[in-house]
Tab-separated table of C-alpha atoms in Angstrom:
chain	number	residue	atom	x	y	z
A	1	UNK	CA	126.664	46.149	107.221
A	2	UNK	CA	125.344	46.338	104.157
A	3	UNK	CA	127.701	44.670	101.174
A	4	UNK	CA	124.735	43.518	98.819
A	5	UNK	CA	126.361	45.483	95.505
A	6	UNK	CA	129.721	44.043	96.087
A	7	UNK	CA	129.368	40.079	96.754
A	8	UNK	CA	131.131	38.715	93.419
A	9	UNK	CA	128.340	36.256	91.012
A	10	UNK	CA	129.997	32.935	92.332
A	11	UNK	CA	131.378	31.109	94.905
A	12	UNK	CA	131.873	27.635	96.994
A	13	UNK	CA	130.224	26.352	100.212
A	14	UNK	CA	133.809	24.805	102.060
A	15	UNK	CA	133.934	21.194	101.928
A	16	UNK	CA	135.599	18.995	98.655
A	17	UNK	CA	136.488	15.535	98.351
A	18	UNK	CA	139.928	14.153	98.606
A	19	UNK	CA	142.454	15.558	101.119
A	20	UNK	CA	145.315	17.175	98.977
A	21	UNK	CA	145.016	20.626	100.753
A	22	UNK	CA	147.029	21.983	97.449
A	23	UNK	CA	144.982	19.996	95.131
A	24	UNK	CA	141.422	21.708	97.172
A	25	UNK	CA	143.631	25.593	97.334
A	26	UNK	CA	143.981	25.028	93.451
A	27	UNK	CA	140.396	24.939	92.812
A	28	UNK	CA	138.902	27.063	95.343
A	29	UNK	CA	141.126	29.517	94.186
A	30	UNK	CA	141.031	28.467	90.607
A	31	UNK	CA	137.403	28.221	89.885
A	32	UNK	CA	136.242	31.718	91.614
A	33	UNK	CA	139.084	33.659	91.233
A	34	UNK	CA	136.992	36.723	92.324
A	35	UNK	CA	135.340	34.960	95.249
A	36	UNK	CA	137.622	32.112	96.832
A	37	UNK	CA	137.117	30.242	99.725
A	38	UNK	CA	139.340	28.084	102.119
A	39	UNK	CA	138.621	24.528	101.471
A	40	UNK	CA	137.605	22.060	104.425
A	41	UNK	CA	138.537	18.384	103.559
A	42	UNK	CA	136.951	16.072	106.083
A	43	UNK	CA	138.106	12.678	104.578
A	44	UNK	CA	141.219	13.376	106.249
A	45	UNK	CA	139.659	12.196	109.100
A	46	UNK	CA	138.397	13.666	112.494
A	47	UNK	CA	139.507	17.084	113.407
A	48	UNK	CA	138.787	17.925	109.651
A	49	UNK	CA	135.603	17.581	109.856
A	50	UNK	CA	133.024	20.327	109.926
A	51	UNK	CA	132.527	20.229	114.049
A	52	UNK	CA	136.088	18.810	114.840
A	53	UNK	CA	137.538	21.779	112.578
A	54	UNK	CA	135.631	24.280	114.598
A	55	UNK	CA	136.671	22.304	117.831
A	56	UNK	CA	140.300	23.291	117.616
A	57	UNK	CA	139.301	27.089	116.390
A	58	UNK	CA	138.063	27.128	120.261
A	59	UNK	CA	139.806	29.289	123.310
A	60	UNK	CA	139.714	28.197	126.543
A	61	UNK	CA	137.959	25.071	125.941
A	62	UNK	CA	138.730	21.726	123.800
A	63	UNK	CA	137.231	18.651	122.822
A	64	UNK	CA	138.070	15.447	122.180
A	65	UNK	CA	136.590	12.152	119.883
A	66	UNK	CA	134.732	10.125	121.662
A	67	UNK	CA	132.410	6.937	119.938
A	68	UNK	CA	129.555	8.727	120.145
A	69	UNK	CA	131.352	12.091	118.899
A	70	UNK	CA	132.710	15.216	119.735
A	71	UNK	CA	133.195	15.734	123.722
A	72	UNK	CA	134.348	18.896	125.718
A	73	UNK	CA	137.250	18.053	127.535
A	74	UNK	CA	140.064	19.782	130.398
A	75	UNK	CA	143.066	20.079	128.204
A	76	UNK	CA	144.138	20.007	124.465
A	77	UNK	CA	144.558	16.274	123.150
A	78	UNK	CA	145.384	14.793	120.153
A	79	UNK	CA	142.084	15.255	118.356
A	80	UNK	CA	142.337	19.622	119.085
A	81	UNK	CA	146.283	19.438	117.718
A	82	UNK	CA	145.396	17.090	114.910
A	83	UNK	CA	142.624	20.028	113.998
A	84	UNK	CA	145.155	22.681	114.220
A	85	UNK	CA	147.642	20.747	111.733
A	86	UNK	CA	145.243	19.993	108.827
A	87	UNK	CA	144.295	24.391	109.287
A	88	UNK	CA	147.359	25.151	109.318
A	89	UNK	CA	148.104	23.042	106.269
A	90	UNK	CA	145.181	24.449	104.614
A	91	UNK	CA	146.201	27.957	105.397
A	92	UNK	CA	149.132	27.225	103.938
A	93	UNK	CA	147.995	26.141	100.740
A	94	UNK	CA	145.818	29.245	100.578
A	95	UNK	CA	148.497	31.645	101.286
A	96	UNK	CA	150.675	30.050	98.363
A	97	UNK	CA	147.589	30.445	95.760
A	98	UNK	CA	146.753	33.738	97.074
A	99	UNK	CA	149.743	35.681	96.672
A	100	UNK	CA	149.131	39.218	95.451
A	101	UNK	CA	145.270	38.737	95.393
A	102	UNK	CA	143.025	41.383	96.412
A	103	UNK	CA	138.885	40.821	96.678
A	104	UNK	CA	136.525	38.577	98.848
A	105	UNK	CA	137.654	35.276	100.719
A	106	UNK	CA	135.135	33.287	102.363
A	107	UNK	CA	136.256	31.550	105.524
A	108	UNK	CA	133.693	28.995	107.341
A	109	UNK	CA	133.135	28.018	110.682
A	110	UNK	CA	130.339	26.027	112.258
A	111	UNK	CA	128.272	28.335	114.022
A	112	UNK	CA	127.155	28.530	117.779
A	113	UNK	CA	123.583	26.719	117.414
A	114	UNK	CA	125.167	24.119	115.580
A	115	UNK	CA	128.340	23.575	117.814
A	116	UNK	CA	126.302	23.139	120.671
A	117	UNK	CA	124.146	20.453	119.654
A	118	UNK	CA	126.928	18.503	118.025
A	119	UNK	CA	129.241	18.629	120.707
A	120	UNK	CA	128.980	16.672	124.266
A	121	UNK	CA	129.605	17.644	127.599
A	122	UNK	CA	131.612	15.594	130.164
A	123	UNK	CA	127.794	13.652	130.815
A	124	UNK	CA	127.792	12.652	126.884
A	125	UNK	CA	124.338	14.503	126.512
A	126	UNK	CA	124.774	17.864	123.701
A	127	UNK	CA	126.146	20.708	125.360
A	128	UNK	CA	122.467	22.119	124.035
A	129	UNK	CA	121.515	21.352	127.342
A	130	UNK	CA	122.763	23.605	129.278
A	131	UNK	CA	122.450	27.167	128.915
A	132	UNK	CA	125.553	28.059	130.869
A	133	UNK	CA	127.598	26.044	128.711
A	134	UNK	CA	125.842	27.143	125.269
A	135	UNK	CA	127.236	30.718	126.754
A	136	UNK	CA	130.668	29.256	127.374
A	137	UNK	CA	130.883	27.916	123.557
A	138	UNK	CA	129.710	31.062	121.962
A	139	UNK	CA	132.066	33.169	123.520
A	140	UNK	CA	134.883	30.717	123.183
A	141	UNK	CA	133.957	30.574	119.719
A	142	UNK	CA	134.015	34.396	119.064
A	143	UNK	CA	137.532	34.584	120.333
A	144	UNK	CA	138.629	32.129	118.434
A	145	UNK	CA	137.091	33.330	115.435
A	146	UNK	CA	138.774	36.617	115.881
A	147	UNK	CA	141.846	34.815	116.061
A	148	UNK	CA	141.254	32.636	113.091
A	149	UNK	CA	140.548	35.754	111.131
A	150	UNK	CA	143.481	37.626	112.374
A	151	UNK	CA	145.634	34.471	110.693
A	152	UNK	CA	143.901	34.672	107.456
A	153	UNK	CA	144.385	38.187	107.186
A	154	UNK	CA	148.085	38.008	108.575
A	155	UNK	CA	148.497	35.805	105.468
A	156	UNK	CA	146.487	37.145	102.516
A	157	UNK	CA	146.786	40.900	103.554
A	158	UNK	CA	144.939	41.810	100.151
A	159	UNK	CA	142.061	40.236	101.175
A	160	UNK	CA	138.563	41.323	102.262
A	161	UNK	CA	137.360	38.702	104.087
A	162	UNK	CA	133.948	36.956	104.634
A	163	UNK	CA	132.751	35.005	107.193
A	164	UNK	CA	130.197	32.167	106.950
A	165	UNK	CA	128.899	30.667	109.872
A	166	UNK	CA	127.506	26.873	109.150
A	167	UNK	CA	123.981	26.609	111.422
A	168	UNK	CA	122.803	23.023	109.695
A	169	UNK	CA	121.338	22.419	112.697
A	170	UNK	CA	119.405	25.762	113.783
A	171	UNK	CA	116.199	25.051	112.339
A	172	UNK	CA	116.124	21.763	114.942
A	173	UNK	CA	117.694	23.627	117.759
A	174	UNK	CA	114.182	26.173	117.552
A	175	UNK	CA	112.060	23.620	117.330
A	176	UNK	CA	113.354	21.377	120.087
A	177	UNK	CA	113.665	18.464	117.523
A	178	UNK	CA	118.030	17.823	118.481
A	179	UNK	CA	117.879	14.264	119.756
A	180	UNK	CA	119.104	13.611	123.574
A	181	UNK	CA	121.732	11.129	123.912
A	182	UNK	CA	119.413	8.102	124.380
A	183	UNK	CA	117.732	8.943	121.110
A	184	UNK	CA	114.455	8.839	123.029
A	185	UNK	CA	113.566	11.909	123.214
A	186	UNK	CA	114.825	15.671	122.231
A	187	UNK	CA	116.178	19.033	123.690
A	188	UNK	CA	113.679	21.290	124.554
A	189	UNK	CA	113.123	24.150	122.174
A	190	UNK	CA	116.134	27.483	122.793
A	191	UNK	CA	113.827	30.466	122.832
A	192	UNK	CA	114.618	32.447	119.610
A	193	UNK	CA	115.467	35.743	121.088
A	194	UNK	CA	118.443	33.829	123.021
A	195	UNK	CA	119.219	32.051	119.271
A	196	UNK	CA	119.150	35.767	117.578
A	197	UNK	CA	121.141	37.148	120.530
A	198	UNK	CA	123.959	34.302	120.186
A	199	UNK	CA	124.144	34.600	116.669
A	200	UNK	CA	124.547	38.725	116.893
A	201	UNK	CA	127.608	38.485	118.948
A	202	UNK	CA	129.193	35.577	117.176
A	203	UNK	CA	128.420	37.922	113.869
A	204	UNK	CA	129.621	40.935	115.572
A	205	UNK	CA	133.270	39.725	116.091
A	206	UNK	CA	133.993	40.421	112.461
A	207	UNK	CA	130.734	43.229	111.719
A	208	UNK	CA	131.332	45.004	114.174
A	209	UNK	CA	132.858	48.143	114.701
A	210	UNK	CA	136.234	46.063	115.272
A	211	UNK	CA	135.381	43.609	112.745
A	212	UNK	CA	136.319	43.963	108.981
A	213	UNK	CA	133.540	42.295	106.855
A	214	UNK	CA	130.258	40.784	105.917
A	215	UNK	CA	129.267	37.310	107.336
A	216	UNK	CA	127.402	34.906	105.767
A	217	UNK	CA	125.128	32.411	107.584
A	218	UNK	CA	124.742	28.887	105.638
A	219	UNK	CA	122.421	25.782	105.762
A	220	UNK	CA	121.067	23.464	103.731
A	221	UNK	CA	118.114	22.166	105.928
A	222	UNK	CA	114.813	23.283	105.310
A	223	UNK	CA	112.964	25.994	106.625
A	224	UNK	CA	115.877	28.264	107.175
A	225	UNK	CA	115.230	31.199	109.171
A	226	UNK	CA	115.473	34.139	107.399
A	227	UNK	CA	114.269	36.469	109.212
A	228	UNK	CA	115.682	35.835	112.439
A	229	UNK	CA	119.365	35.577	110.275
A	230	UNK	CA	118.435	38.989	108.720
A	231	UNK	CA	117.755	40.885	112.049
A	232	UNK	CA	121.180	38.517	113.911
A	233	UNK	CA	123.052	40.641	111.241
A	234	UNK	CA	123.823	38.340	108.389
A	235	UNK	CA	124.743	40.390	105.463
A	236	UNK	CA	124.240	36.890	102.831
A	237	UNK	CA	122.220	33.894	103.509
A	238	UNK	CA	123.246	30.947	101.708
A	239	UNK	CA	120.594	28.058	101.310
A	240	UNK	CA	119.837	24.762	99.316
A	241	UNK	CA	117.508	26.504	96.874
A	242	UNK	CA	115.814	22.861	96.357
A	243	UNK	CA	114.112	22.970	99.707
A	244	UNK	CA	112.191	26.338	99.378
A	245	UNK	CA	108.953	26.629	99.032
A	246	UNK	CA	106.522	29.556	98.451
A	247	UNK	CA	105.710	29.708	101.901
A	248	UNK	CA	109.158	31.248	102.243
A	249	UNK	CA	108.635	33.595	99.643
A	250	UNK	CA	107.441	36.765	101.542
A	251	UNK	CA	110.660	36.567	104.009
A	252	UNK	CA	112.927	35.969	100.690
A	253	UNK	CA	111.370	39.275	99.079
A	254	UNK	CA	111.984	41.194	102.620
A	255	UNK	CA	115.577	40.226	102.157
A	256	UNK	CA	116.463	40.976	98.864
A	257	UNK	CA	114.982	44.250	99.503
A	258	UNK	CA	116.513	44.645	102.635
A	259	UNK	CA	119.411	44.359	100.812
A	260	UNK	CA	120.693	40.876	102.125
A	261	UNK	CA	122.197	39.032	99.580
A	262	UNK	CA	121.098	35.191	98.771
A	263	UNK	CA	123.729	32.461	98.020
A	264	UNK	CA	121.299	30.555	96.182
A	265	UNK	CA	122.617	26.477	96.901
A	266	UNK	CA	120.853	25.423	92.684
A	267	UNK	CA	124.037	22.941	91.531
A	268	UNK	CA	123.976	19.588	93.300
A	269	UNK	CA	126.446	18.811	96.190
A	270	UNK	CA	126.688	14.996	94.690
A	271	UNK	CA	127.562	13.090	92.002
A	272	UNK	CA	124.860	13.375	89.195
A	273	UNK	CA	123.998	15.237	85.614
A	274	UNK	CA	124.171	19.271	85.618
A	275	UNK	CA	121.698	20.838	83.133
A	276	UNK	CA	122.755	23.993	81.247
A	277	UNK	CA	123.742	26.809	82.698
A	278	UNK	CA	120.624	28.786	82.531
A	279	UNK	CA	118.767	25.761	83.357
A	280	UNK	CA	120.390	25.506	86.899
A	281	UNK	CA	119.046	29.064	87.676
A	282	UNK	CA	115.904	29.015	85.633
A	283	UNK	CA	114.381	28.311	89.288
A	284	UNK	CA	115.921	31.240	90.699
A	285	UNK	CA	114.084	33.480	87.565
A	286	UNK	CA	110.594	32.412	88.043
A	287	UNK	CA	111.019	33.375	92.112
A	288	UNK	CA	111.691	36.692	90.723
A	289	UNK	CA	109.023	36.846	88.590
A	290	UNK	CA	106.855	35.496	91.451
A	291	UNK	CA	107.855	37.595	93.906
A	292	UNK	CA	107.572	40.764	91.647
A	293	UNK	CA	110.912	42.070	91.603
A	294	UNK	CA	113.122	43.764	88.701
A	295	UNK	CA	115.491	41.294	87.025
A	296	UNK	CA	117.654	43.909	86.655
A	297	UNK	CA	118.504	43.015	90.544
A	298	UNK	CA	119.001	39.409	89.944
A	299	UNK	CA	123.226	39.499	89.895
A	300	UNK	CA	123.202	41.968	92.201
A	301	UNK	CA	121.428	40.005	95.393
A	302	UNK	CA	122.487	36.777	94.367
A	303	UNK	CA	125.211	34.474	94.057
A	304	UNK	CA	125.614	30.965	92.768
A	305	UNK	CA	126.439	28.287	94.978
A	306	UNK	CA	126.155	24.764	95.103
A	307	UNK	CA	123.319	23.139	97.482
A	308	UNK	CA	125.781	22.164	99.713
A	309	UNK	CA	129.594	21.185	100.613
A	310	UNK	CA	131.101	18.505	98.029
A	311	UNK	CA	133.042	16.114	100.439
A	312	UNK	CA	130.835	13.729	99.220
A	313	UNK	CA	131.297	14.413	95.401
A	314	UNK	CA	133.797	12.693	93.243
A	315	UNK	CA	136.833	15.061	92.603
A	316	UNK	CA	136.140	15.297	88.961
A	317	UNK	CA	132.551	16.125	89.640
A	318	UNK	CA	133.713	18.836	92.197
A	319	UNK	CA	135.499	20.449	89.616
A	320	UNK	CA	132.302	20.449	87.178
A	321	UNK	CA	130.362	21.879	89.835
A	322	UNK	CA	132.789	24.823	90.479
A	323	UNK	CA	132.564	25.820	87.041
A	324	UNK	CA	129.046	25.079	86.652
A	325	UNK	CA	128.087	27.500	89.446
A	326	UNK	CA	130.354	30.481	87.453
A	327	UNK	CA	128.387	29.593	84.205
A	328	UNK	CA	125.556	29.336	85.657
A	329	UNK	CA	126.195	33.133	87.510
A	330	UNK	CA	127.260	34.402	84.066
A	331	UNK	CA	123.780	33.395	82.837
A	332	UNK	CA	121.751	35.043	85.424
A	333	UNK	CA	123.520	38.460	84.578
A	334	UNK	CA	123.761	38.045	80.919
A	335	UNK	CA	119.696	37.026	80.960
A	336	UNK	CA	118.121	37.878	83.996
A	337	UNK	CA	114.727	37.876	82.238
């Protein structure tokens, strides 16, 4: 699906400090109020983070914390209803700062590559290890995804919404670098036309014919994988614009004019000074100039992010960075020379 022209100038990654789900609603919803997002706030504890979030999303299978992490498990425990509370909560706080909106809203999820070497099977090695149960997560993912979005959409019926998938760890699930339990040695490398394949039908429960919208595929490790993402069926690809280099420039030119559309990560995820405006996304102008391509379709393939989630940001700076990124949008399209 291709949604390049219509992906507002702005947006956030999911995580914020804190864990006032009204407080996080308020400025998701505040800061881009053409492109909001759900907020994730993991310093509630475990089940709101990233992984355990996901966890409880999942049909048909649940996990539980263990010392070392997140482990599958036979039945819903504590940890999967404790996930499903803080959602809920969250949903609710959406729903009450939503009301009457119509546009994007970005919803995140951890995606399958990433669930399945952070979560541990019953033998406390990464589910990563076995194929068969890689299979098991990504479809009990998918479902759940459809139901999550089915929820979201129950409750903001105005909405178009976006899903972005969060693969931190796909880059070291290709190259067999995802540490075994003993720490001794690593998973052997998943061949990348079973990663692509994965990621297609996790994407295709909300692009596809019965799905509704674009999805997004985030990370902020290096050496994302662009090109494998693009040809999966991400419509965006959001990325900490920090850790590109120009060997990644041919792949980035093949997507912009493939018509994917880059969520370039250029305001910091922590604590620290924020330049001007057009100094955040003066990096983002001389890629275009290197790469050849009319500045005229700067805002329209990309949108301003920062580098990463903010749970480890102060609140006050979370709120800077939110309004940095909207400045720093308006300052690509006002100047994209």
């Amino acid at each position: 699906m291709n949604d390049t022209l219509h992906f507002p100038p702005a947006t956030g990654i999911g995580s914020l400090p804190g864990t006032d789900a009204r407080e996080a609603a308020k400025a998701a919803t505040g800061s881009f109020e053409d492109f909001p997002h759900l907020p994730e706030l993991p310093a509630r504890g475990p089940g709101a983070d990233m992984i355990g979030r996901t966890a409880g999303l999942l049909v048909e299978l649940y996990a539980r914390v263990e010392p070392s992490g997140w482990r599958i498990g036979d039945r819903p425990g504590r940890d999967t209803r404790r996930a499903r509370s803080w959602l809920g909560e969250d949903l609710d706080a959406l729903e009450e700062f939503t009301q009457g909106y119509e546009g994007l809203l970005k919803v995140q999820a951890v995606g399958p590559w990433t669930l399945a070497a952070s979560l541990e099977l019953r033998n406390g090695e990464a589910a990563l290890s076995d194929p068969g149960a890689c299979r098991d997560l990504a479809a009990s993912l998918a479902e759940g995804l459809r139901l999550h979005l089915d929820e979201v959409r129950r409750r903001v019926p105005g909405a178009r919404l976006v899903l972005q998938l969060d693969e931190p760890s796909l880059t070291a699930v290709l190259r067999g670098q995802v540490r075994t339990a003993s720490g001794y040695r690593t998973h052997r490398a998943v061949d990348r036309q079973i990663v692509e394949a994965t990621l297609r039908d996790v994407i295709a429960v909300h692009d596809g014919p019965d799905g509704g919208g674009p999805v997004v595929v985030h990370s902020c490790a290096p050496d994302v994988p662009f090109a494998l993402l693009r040809r999966a069926g991400a419509a965006g690809i959001s990325f900490d614009f920090s850790l590109l280099t120009e060997r990644d420039d041919e792949v980035i030119g093949e997507a912009v004019e493939g018509g994917t559309r880059l969520f370039a990560g250029v305001v910091p995820g922590t604590d620290g000074p924020l330049s001007d405006p057009a100094g955040s996304v003066m990096g983002v102008r001389t890629l275009w100039r290197r790469l050849g391509l009319r500045p005229g379709l700067l805002p329209e393939a990309v949108t301003v992010t920062p580098a990463c989630g903010l749970a480890g940001a102060s609140p006050g700076y979370a709120r800077s960075a939110y309004a940095h990124c909207v400045r720093a949008a308006r300052s690509l399209a006002d100047n994209p020379e």
